[in-house]
Each structure stands twice: as structure tokens, then as C-alpha cells.
PDB file of C-alpha atoms in Angstrom:
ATOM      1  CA  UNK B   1      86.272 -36.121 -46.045  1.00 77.00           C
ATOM      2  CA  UNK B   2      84.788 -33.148 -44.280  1.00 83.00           C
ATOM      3  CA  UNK B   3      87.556 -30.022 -42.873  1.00 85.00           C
ATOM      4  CA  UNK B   4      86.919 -31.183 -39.369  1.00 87.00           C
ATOM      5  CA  UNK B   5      88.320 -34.736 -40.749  1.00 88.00           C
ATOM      6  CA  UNK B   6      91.556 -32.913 -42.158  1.00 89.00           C
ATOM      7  CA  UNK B   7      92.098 -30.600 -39.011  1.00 90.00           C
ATOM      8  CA  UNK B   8      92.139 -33.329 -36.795  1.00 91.00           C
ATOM      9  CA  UNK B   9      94.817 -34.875 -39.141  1.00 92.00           C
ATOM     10  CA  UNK B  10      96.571 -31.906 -39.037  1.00 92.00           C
ATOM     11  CA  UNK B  11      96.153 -31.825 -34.946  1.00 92.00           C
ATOM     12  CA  UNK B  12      97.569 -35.295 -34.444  1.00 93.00           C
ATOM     13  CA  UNK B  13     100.307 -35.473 -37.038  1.00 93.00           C
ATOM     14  CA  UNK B  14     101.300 -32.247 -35.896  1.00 93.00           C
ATOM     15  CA  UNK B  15     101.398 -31.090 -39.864  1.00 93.00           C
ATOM     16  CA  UNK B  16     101.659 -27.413 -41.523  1.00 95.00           C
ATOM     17  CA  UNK B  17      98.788 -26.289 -43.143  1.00 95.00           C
ATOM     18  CA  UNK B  18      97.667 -23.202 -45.766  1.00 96.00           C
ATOM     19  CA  UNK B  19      93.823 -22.269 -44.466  1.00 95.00           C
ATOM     20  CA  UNK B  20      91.720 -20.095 -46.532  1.00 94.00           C
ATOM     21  CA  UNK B  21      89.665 -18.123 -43.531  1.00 95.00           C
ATOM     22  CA  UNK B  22      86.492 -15.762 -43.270  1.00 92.00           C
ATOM     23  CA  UNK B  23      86.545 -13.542 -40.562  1.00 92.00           C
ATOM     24  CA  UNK B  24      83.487 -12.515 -38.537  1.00 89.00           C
ATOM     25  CA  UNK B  25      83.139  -9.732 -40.554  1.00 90.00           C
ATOM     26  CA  UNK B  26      83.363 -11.453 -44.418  1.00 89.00           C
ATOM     27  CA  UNK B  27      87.326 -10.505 -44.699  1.00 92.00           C
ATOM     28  CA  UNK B  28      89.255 -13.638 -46.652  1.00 93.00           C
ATOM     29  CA  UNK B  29      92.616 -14.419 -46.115  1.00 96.00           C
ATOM     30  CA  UNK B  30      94.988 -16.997 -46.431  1.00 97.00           C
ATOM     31  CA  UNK B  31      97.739 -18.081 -44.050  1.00 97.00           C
ATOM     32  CA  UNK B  32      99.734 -20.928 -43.044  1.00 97.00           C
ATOM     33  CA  UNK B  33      99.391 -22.296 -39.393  1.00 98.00           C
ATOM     34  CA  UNK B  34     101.724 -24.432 -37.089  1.00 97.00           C
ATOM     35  CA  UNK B  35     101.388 -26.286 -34.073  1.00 97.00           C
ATOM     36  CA  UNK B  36      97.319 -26.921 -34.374  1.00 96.00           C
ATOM     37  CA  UNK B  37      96.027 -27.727 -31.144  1.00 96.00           C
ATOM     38  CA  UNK B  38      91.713 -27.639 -30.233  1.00 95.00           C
ATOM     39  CA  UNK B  39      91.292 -25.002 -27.830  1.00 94.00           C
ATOM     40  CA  UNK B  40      90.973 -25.421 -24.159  1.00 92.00           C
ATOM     41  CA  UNK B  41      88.926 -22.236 -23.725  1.00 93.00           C
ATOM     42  CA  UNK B  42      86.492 -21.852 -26.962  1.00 92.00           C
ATOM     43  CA  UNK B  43      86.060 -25.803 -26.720  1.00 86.00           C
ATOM     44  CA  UNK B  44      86.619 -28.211 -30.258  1.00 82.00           C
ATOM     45  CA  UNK B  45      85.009 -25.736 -32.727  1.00 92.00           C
ATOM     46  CA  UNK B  46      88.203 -24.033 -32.460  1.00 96.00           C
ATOM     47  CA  UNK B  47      91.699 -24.210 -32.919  1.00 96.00           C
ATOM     48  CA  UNK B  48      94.833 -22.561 -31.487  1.00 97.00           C
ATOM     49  CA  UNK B  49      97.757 -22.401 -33.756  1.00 97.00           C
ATOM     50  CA  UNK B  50     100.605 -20.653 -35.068  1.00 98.00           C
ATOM     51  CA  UNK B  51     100.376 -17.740 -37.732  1.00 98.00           C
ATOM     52  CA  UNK B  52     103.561 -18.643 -39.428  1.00 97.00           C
ATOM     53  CA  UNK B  53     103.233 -14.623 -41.626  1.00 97.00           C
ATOM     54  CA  UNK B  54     102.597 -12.925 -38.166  1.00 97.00           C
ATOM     55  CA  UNK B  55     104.633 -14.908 -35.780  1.00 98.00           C
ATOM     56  CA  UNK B  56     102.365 -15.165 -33.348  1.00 98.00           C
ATOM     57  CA  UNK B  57      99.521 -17.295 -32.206  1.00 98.00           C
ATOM     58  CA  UNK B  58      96.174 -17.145 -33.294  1.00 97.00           C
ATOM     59  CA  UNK B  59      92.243 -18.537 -32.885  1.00 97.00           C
ATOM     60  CA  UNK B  60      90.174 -19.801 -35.758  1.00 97.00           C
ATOM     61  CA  UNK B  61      86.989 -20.972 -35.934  1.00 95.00           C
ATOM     62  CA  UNK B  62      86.667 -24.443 -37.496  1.00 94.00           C
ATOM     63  CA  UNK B  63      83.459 -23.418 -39.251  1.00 91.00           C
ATOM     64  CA  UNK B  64      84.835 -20.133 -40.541  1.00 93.00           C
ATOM     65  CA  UNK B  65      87.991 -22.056 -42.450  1.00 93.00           C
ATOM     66  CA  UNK B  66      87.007 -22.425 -46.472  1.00 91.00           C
ATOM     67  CA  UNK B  67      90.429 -24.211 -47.850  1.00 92.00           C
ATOM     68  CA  UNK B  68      92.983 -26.667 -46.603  1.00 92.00           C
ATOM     69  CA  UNK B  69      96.034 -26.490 -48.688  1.00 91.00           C
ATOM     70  CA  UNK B  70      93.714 -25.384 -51.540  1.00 86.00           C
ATOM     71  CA  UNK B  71      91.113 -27.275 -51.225  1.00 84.00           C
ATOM     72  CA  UNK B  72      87.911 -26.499 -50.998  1.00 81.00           C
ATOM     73  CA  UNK B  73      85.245 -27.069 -48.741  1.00 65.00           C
ATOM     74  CA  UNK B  74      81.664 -26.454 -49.141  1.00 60.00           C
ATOM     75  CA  UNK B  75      79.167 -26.275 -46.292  1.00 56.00           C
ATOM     76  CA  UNK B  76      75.234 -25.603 -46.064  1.00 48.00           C
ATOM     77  CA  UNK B  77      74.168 -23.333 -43.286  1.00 46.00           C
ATOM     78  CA  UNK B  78      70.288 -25.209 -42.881  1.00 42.00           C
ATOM     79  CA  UNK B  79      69.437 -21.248 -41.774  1.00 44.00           C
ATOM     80  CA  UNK B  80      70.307 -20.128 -44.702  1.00 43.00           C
ATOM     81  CA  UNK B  81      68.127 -22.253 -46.851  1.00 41.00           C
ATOM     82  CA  UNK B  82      64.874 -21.842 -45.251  1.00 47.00           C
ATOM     83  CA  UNK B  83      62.029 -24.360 -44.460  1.00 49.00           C
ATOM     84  CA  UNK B  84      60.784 -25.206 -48.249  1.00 48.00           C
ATOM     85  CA  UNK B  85      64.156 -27.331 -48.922  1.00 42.00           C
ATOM     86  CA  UNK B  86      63.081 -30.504 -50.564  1.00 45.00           C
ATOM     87  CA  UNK B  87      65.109 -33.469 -49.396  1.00 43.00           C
ATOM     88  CA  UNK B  88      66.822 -35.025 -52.720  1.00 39.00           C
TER      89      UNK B  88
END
């Protein structure tokens, strides 16, 4: 199950959620969002929800979320490997 998998369960059964996020600028932080809708303006890499600790509504990048309710998700960034990866 990839995060994109689990956000769009989260989008459809209209659940709460605890996301671990990077910012642009490498700043973690962890929050719990509401009301998880794609965005109409940034397209589906992005979702609109609500910052339950800020009470206010927020944009996150799909890409730049780390953890769902703790768990973790790792992703490879083929730019950051580099062209002598050997296909296992």
C-alpha cells in the first residue's frame, strides 16, 4: 500500500488522520488533518484539509507527507540515485 493508496482512503471515508510532513524547506512536523479533499487548484498531488492544532485550513503536498498515523513511508527520488543504479 503506497501513501497515495491511504490518502485516498482517508479522502473518501472522510477519516482523521496524524501526517508526518516535510516542508519545502526540510522542517518536520506532525499534525492531524480533517476534512481531506484533492485540491481543485494545485491538481491531485495535493490535498486541502483541516489543521486540527491551528484551526485553520491548510495545503500539503502528497509527496512531501512521510507518516500516516505513524507509519512510515519510504520513497526513491530516481534523481537522487543517479544513472549507475543496477536494477535488482
Amino acid at each position: 500500500m503506497t501513501i497515495e493508496d491511504v490518502i485516498e482512503k482517508a479522502v473518501l471515508l472522510n477519516q482523521e488522520i496524524e501526517i508526518e510532513y516535510c516542508t519545502r524547506s526540510g522542517r518536520l512536523f506532525r499534525c492531524c488533518i480533517t476534512d481531506i479533499v484533492y485540491s481543485r487548484y494545485y491538481g491531485g498531488g495535493y490535498i486541502n484539509a483541516f489543521r486540527i492544532d491551528m484551526e485553520e485550513y491548510r495545503t500539503f503536498k502528497v509527496s512531501r507527507i512521510l507518516k500516516v498515523n505513524g507509519h512510515n513511508f519510504s520513497r526513491i527520488f530516481w534523481n537522487q540515485i543517479g544513472d549507475n543504479f543496477n536494477v535488482i
